[in-house]
Tab-separated table of C-alpha atoms in Angstrom:
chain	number	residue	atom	x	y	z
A	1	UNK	CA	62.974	14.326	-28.692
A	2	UNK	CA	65.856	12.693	-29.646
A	3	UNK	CA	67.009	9.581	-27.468
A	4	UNK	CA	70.925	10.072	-26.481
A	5	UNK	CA	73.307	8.130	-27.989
A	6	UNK	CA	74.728	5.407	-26.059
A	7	UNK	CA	78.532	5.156	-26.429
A	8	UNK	CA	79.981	2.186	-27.092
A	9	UNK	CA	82.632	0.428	-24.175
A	10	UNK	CA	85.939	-0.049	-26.566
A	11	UNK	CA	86.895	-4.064	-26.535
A	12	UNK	CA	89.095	-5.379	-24.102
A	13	UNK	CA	90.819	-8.929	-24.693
A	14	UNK	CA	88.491	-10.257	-22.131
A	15	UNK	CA	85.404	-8.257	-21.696
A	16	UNK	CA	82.662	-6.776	-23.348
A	17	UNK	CA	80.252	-4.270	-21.845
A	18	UNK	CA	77.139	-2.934	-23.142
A	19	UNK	CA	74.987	-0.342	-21.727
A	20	UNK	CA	71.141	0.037	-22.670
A	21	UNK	CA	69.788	3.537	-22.057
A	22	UNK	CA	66.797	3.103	-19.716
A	23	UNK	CA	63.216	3.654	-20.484
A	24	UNK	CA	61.381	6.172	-19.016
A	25	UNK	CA	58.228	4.976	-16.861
A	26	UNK	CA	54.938	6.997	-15.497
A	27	UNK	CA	54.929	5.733	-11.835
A	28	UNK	CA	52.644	8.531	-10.269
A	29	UNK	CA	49.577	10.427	-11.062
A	30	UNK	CA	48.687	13.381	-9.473
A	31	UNK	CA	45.197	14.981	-10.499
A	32	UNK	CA	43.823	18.541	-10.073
A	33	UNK	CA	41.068	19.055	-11.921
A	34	UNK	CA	37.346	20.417	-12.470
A	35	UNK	CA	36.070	17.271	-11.960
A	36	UNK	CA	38.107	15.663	-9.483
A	37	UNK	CA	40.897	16.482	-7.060
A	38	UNK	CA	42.547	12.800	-7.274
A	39	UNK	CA	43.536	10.460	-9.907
A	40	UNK	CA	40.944	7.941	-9.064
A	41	UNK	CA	37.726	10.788	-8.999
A	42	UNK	CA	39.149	12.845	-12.173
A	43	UNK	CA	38.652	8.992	-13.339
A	44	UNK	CA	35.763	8.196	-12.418
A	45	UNK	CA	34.043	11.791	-14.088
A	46	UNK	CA	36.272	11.405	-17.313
A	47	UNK	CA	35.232	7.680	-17.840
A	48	UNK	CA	31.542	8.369	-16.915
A	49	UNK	CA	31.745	11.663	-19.121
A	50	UNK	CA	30.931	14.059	-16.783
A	51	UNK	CA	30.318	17.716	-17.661
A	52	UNK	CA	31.041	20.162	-15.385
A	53	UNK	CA	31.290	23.101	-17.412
A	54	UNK	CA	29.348	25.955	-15.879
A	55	UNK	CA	28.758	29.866	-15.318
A	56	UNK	CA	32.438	31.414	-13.722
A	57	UNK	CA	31.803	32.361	-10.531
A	58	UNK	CA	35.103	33.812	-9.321
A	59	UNK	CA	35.104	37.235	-7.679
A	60	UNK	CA	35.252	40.407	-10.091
A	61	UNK	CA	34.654	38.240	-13.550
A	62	UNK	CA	30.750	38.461	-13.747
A	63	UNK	CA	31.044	41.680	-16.028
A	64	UNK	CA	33.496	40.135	-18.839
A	65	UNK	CA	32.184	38.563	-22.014
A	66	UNK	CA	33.449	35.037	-21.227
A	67	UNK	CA	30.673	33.297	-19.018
A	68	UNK	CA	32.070	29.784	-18.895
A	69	UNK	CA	34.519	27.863	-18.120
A	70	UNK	CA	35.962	24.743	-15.774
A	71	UNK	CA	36.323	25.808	-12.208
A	72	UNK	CA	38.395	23.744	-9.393
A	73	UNK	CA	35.751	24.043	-6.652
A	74	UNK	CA	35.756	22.633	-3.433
A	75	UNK	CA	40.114	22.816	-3.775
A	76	UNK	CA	40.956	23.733	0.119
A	77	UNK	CA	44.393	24.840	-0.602
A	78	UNK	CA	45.318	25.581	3.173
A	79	UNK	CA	45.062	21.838	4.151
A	80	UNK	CA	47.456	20.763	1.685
A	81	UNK	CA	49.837	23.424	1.593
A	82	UNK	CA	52.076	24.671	4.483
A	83	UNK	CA	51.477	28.242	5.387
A	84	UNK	CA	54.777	29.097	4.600
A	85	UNK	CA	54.401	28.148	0.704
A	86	UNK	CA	50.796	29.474	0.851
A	87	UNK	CA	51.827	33.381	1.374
A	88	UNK	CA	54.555	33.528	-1.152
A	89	UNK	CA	52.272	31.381	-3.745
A	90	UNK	CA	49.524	32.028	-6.751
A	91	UNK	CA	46.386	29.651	-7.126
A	92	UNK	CA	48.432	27.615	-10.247
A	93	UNK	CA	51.148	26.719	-8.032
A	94	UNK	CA	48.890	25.692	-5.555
A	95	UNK	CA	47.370	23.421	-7.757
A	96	UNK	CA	51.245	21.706	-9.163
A	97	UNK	CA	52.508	21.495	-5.627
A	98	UNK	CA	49.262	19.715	-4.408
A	99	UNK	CA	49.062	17.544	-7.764
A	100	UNK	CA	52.520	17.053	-7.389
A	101	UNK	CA	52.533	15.219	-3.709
A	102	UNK	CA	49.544	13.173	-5.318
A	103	UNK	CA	52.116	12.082	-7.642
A	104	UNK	CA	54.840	11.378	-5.259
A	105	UNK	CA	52.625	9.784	-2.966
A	106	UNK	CA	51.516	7.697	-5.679
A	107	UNK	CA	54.904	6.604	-6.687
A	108	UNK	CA	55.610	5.750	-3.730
A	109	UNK	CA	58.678	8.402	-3.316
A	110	UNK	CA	58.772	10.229	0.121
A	111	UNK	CA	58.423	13.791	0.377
A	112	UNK	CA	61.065	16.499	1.989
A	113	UNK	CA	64.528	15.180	2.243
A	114	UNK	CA	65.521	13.074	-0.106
A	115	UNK	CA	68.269	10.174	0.308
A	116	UNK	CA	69.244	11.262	-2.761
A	117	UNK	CA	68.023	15.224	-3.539
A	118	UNK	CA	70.145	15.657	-6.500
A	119	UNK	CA	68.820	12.094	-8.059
A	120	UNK	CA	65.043	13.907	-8.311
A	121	UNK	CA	63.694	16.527	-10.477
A	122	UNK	CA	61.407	19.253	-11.330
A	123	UNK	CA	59.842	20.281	-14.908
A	124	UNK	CA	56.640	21.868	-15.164
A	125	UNK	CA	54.954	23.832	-18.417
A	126	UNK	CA	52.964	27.179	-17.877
A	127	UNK	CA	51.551	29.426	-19.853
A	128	UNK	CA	49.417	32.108	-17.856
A	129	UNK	CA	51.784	31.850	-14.151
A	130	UNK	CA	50.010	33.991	-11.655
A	131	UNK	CA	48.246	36.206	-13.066
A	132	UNK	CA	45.645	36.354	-9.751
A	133	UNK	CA	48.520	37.271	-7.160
A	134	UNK	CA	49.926	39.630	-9.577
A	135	UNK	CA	46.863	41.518	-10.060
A	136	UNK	CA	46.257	41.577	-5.670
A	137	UNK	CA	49.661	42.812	-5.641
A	138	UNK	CA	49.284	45.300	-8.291
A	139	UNK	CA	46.100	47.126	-7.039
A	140	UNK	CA	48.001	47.464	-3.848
A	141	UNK	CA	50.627	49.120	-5.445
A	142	UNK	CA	48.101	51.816	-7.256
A	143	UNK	CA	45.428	52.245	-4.782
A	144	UNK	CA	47.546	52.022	-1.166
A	145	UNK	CA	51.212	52.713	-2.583
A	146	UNK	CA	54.567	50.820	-3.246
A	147	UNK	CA	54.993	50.287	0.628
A	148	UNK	CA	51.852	47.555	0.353
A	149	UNK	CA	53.252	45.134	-1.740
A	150	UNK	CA	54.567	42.181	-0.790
A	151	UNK	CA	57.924	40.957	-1.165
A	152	UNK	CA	56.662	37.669	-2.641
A	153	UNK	CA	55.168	39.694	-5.744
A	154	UNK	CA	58.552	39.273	-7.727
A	155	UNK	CA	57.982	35.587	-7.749
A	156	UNK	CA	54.419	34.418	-7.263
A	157	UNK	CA	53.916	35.853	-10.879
A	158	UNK	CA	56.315	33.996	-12.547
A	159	UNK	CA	55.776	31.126	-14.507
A	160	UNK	CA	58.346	29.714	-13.310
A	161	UNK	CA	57.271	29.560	-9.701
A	162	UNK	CA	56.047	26.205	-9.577
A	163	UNK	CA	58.920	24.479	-10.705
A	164	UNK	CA	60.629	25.890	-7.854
A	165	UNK	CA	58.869	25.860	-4.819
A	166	UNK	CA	58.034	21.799	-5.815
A	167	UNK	CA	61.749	21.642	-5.514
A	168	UNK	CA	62.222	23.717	-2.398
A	169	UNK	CA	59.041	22.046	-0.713
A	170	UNK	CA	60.483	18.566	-1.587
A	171	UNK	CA	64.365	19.071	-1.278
A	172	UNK	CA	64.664	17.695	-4.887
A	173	UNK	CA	67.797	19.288	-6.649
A	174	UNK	CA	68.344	17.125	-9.735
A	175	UNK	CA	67.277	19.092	-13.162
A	176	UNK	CA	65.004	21.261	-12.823
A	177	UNK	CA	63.510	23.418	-15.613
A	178	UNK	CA	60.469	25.013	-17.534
A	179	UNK	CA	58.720	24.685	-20.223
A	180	UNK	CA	57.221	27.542	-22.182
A	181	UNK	CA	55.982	26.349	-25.687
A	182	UNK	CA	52.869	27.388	-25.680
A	183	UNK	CA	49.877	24.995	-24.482
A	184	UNK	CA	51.719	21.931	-25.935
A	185	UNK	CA	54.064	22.706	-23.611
A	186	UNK	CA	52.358	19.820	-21.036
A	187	UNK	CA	53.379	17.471	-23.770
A	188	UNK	CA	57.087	18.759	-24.266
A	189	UNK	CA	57.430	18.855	-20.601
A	190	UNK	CA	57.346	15.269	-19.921
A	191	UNK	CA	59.608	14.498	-22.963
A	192	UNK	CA	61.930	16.719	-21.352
A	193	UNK	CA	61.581	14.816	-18.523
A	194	UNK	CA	61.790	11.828	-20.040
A	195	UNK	CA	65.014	12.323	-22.020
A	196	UNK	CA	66.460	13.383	-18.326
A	197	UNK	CA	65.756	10.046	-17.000
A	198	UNK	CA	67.386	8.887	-20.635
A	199	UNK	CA	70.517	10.520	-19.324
A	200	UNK	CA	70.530	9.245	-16.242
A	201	UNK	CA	68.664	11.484	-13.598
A	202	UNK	CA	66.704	8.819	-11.844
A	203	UNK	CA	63.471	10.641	-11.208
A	204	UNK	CA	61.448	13.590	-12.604
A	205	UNK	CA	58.407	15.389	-11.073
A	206	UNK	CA	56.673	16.951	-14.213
A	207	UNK	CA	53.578	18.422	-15.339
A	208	UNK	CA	51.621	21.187	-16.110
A	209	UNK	CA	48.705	23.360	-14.151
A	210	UNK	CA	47.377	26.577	-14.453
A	211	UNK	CA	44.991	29.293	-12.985
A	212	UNK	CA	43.516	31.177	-15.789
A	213	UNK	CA	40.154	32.947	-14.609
A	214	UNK	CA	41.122	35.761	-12.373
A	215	UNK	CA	39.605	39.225	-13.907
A	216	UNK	CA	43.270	39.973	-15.069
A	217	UNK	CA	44.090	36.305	-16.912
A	218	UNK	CA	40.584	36.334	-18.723
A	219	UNK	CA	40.480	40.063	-20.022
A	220	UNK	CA	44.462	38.789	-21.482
A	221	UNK	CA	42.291	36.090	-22.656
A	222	UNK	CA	39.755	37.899	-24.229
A	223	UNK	CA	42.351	38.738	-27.264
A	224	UNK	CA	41.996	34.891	-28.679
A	225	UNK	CA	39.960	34.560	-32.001
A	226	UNK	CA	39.309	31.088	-30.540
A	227	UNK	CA	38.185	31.598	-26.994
A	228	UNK	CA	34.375	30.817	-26.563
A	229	UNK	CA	31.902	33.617	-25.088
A	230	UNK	CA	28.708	31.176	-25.629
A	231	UNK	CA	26.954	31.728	-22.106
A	232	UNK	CA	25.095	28.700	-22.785
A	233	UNK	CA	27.412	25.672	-20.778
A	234	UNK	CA	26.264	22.720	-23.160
A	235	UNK	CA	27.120	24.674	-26.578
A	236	UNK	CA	30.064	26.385	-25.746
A	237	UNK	CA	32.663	23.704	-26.288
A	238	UNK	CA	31.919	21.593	-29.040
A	239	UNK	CA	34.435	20.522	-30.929
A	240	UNK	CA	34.408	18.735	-34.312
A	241	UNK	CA	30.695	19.430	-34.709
A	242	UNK	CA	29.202	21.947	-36.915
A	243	UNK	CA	28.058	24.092	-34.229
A	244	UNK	CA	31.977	23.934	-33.066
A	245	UNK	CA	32.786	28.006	-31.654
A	246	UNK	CA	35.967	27.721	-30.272
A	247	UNK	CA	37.292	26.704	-26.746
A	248	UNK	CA	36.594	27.606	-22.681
A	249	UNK	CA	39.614	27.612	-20.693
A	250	UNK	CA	39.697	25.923	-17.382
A	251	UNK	CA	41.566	25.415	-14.092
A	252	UNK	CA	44.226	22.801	-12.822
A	253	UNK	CA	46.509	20.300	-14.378
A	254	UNK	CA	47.719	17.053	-13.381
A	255	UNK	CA	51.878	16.108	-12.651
A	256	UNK	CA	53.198	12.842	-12.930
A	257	UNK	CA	56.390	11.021	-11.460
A	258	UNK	CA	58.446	9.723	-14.527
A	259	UNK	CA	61.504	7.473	-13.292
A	260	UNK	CA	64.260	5.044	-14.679
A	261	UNK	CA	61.991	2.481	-15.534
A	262	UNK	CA	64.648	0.099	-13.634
A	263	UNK	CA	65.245	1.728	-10.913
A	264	UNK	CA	61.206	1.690	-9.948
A	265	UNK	CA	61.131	-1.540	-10.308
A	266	UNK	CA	63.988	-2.292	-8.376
A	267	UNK	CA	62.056	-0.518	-5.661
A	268	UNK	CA	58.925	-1.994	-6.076
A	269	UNK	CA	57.115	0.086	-7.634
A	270	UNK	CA	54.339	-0.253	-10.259
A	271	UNK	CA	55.270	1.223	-13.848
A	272	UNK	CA	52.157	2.239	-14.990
A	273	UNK	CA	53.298	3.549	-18.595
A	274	UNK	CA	56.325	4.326	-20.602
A	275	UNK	CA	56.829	7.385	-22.923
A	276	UNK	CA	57.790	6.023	-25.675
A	277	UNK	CA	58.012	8.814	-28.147
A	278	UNK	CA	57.480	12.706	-28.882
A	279	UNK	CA	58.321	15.588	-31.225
A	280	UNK	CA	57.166	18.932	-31.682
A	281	UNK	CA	56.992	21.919	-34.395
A	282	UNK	CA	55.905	25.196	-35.178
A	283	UNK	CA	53.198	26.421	-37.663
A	284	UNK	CA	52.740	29.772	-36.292
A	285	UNK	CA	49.640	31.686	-34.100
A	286	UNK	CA	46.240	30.771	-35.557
A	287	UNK	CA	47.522	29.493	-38.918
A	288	UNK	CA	45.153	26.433	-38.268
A	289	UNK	CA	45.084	25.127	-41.662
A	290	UNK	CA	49.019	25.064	-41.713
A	291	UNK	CA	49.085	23.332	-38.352
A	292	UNK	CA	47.472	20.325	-40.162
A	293	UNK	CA	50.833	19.500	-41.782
A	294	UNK	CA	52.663	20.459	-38.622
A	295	UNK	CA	50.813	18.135	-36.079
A	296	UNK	CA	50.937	15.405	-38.929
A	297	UNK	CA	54.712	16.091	-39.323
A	298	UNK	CA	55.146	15.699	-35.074
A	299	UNK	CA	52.782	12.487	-35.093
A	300	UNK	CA	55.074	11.106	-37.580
A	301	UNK	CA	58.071	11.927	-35.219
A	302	UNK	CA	56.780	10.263	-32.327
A	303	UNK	CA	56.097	7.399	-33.947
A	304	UNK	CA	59.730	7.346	-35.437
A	305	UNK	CA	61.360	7.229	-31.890
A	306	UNK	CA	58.788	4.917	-30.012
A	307	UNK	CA	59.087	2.452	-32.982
A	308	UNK	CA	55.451	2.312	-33.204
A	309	UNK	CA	53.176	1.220	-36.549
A	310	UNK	CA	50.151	3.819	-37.295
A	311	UNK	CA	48.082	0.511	-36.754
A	312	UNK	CA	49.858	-0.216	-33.077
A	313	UNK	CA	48.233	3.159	-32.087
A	314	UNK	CA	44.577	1.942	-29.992
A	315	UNK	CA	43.672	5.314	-29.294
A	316	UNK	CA	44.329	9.280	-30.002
A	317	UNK	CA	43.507	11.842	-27.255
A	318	UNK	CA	43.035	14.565	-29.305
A	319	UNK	CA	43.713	18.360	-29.263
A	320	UNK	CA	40.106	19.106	-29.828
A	321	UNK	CA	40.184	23.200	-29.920
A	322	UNK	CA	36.630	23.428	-30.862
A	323	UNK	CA	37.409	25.961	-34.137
A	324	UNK	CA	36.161	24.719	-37.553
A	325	UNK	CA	39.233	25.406	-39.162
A	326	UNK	CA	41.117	23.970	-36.825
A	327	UNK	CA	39.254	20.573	-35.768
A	328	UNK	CA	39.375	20.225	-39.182
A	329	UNK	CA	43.059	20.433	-39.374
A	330	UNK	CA	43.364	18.134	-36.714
A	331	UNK	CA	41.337	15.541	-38.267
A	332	UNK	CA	43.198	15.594	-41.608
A	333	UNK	CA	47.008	15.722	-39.469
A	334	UNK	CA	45.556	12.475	-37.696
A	335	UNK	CA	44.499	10.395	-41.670
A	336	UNK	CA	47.639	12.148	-42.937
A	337	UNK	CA	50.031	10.851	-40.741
A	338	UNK	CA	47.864	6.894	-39.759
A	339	UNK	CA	46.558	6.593	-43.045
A	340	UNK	CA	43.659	4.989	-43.962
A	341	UNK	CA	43.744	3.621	-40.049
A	342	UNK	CA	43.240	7.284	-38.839
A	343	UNK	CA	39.922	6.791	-40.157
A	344	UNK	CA	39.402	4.034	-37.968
A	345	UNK	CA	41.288	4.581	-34.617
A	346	UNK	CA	39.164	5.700	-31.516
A	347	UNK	CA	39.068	9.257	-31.092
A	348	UNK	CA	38.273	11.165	-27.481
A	349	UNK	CA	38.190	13.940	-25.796
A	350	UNK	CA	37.529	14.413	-22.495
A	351	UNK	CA	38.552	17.709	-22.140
A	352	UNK	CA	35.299	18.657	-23.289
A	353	UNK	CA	33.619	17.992	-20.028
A	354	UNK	CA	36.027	20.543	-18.071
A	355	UNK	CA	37.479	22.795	-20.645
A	356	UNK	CA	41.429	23.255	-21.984
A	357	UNK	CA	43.467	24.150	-18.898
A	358	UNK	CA	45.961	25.484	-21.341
A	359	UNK	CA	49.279	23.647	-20.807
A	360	UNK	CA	47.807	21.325	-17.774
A	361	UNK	CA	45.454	20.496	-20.697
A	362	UNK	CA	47.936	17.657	-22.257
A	363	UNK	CA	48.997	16.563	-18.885
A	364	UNK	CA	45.689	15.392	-17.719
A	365	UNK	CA	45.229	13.662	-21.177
A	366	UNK	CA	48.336	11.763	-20.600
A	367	UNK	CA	46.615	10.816	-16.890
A	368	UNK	CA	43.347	9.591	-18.418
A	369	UNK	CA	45.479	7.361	-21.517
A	370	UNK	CA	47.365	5.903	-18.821
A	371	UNK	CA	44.225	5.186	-16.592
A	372	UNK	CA	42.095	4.153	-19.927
A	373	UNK	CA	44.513	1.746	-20.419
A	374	UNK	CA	44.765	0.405	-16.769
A	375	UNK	CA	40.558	-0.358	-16.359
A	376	UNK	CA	40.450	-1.382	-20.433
A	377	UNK	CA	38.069	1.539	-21.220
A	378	UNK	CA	38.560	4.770	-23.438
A	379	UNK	CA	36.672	7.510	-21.951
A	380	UNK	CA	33.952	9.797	-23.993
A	381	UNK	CA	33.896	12.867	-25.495
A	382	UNK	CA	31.389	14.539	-23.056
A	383	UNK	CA	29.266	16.720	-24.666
A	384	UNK	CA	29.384	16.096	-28.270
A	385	UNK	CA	27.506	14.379	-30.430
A	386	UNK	CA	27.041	15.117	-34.377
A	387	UNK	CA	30.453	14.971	-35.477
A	388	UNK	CA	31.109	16.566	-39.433
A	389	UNK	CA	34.585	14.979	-39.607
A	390	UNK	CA	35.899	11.724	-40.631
A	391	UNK	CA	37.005	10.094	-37.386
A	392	UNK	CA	35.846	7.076	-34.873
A	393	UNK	CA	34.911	9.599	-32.429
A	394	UNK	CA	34.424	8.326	-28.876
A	395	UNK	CA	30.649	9.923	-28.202
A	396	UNK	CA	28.217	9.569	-25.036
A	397	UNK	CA	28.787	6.767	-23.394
A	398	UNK	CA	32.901	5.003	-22.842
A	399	UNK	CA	34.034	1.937	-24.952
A	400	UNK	CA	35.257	-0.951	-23.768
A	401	UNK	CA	38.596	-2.122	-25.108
A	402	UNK	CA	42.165	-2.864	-24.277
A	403	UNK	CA	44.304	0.222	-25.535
A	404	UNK	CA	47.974	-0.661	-24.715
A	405	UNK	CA	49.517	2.396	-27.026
A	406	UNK	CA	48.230	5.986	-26.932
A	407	UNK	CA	48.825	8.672	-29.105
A	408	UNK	CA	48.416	12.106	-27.606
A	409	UNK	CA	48.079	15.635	-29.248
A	410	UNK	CA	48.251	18.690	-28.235
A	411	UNK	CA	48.406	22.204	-30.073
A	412	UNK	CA	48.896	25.643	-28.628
A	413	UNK	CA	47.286	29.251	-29.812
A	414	UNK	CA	50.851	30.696	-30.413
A	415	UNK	CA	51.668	27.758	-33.103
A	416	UNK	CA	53.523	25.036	-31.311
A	417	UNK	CA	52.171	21.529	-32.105
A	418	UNK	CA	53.032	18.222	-30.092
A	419	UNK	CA	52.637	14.623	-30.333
A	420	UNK	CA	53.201	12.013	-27.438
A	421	UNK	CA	52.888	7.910	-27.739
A	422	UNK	CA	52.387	6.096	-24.364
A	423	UNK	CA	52.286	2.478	-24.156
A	424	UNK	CA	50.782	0.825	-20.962
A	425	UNK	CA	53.153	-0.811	-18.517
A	426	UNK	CA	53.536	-4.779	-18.095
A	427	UNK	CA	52.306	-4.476	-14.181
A	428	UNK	CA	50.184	-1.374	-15.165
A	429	UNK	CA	46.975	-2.751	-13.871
A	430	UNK	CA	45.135	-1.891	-10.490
């Protein structure tokens, strides 16, 4: 992401005026997740290193070789949504428009009718959309006929949907937009958010969530060298061991309020991180040993535009797809690009506990770096425990210390590879 360039006011005989492009700050966190339905619970699992990976037990997937995965139970989307949204809505926009008031309501910004609607936006990252309303839709159309299906099919699908009916729900119509680079799409997301605020939009609702274990979404699944069918929960995702055998998917995501880091101050509100710096590539689908050099090249990137030392970096949440050729990648992109200190910086990742919910993956790694460095604790890797790679991995139990930058990767099945630094806020702490 490249920061825009801030033109220069021409001199006048008596004036000067300078103009300092604002940074852009986290103020809200909105969690929906496996193992928590708010911020403060997803927390609370991720720093305790809860696992909650278990047997699917969503109608019409018992028969299908994948067996386990992350499941949002006890999500009652009627009391959060209005039934109006509800009808015309999939499951993974369920999930973003709930996560997303979280967020709002945790910034502090009022919901439906803006004083300012065109001052607020919307960007969210999807990769699946909605796959479980399509397929409703679709047996109605083959076993009752074209006059059963609802008008609401055309949209509900769509990956786009949740971008828009956040908007609608909230009357936000600033820049609004989607993101559709693969799983590290949570990651580019927020930059693109971020370089709105850059440009002067004054708030962006962004994020990433997804629904991915209807019958339809897991046999399109199914097709991935790299998805897990282990039926056994506590081997099945266990990445950068040697008994690593590839990745379970899971449900939810997490969005986050990112703001003109003056303006939320100038309202009071807490700025809980900055994004400080991103960039992305390509190594193409599966090519894991090429995506080494690619996720090296993006960490070096982000580094580049937050200004940041490889020793400034306290801790990497990494990508952590759970494929031997790939963790090992991952491992040699993070000494390639820190040095000897990649050796040395604390590794985790959470996502073990509750499985890779594809794009909202990223997103709720960004949530726990800017938690972990709020209570002074990085979080576990849940699950693992015989690492065969040269990195500080974070194992069993959380370690105390004071991370103020965070280095977050992300990688995606289709090639794209992403790196985001996040440094804590100055009134961060709650």
């Amino acid at each position: 992401m490249n920061t825009p360039h801030t033109p220069h006011t021409p001199h006048t005989p008596h004036t000067q005026r300078t103009r300092r492009t604002p940074r852009a700050a986290i103020t809200g966190i909105g969690v929906i997740a496996p193992n928590g339905l708010r911020a403060d619970s997803y927390w609370k699992a991720v720093g305790e290193g809860l696992v909650v990976l278990d047997e699917i037990t969503r109608e019409g997937c018992g028969h299908l070789p994948l067996r386990v995965a992350g499941e949002v139970r006890g999500f009652d989307a009627a009391g959060l949504i209005e039934e109006r949204f509800l009808v015309q809505t999939d499951r993974f926009s369920h999930f973003a428009m709930a996560a997303a008031a979280l967020a709002l309501d945790d910034a502090g910004i009022p919901r439906g009718e803006p004083a300012e609607p065109y001052d607020i936006g919307v960007v969210t990252a999807a990769g699946s959309g909605g796959g479980e309303f399509g397929q409703r839709e679709l047996q109605k159309l083959w076993g009752q006929g074209s006059r059963y299906v609802g008008p609401y099919q055309s949209i509900a699908w769509f990956y786009a949907a949740s971008t828009g009916q956040i908007s609608i729900r909230s009357g936000f119509k600033g820049p609004c937009g989607v993101v559709a680079s693969d799983e590290a799409g949570g990651l580019d997301a927020v930059a693109h958010a971020a370089r709105a605020v850059r440009r002067g939009t004054g708030a962006v609702v962004v994020g990433g969530a997804e629904a991915p274990l209807a019958p339809y979404s897991m046999v399109c699944q199914l097709g991935y060298p790299e998805l897990s069918t282990v039926e056994d929960p506590a081997r099945a995702y266990r990445p950068f061991t040697g008994g690593a055998c590839g990745f379970v998917p899971a449900e939810g995501g997490a969005m986050l309020v990112v703001e003109d880091e003056n303006r939320a101050r100038d309202r009071g509100a807490a700025v809980r991180a900055t994004v400080a710096g991103h960039a992305a590539t390509f190594t193409g689908a599966s090519r894991w040993e090429r995506s080494r050099e690619g996720l090296a090249h993006a960490i070096r990137g982000a580094l580049d535009e937050a200004g940041c030392a490889p020793e400034e970096i306290d801790v990497v949440f990494a990508d952590a797809l759970g494929v031997p050729e790939a963790d090992r990648a991952e491992a040699l992109a993070i000494t390639d690009a820190l040095g000897e200190y990649g050796a040395k910086v604390p590794v985790t990742a959470p996502k073990t506990g509750i499985g890779r919910a594809y794009c909202g993956a990223p997103v709720l790694d960004i949530a726990a770096a800017v938690l972990a460095m709020e209570h002074n604790l990085i979080p576990p890797t849940p699950n693992v425990f015989d690492i065969c790679h040269d990195l500080d991995l974070v194992m069993s139990r959380a370690r105390p210390a004071e991370p103020r930058t965070a280095l977050v990767l992300s990688r995606g099945l289709m090639g794209s590879n992403a790196a985001l630094v996040v440094r804590r806020g100055d009134d961060s702490a709650r």
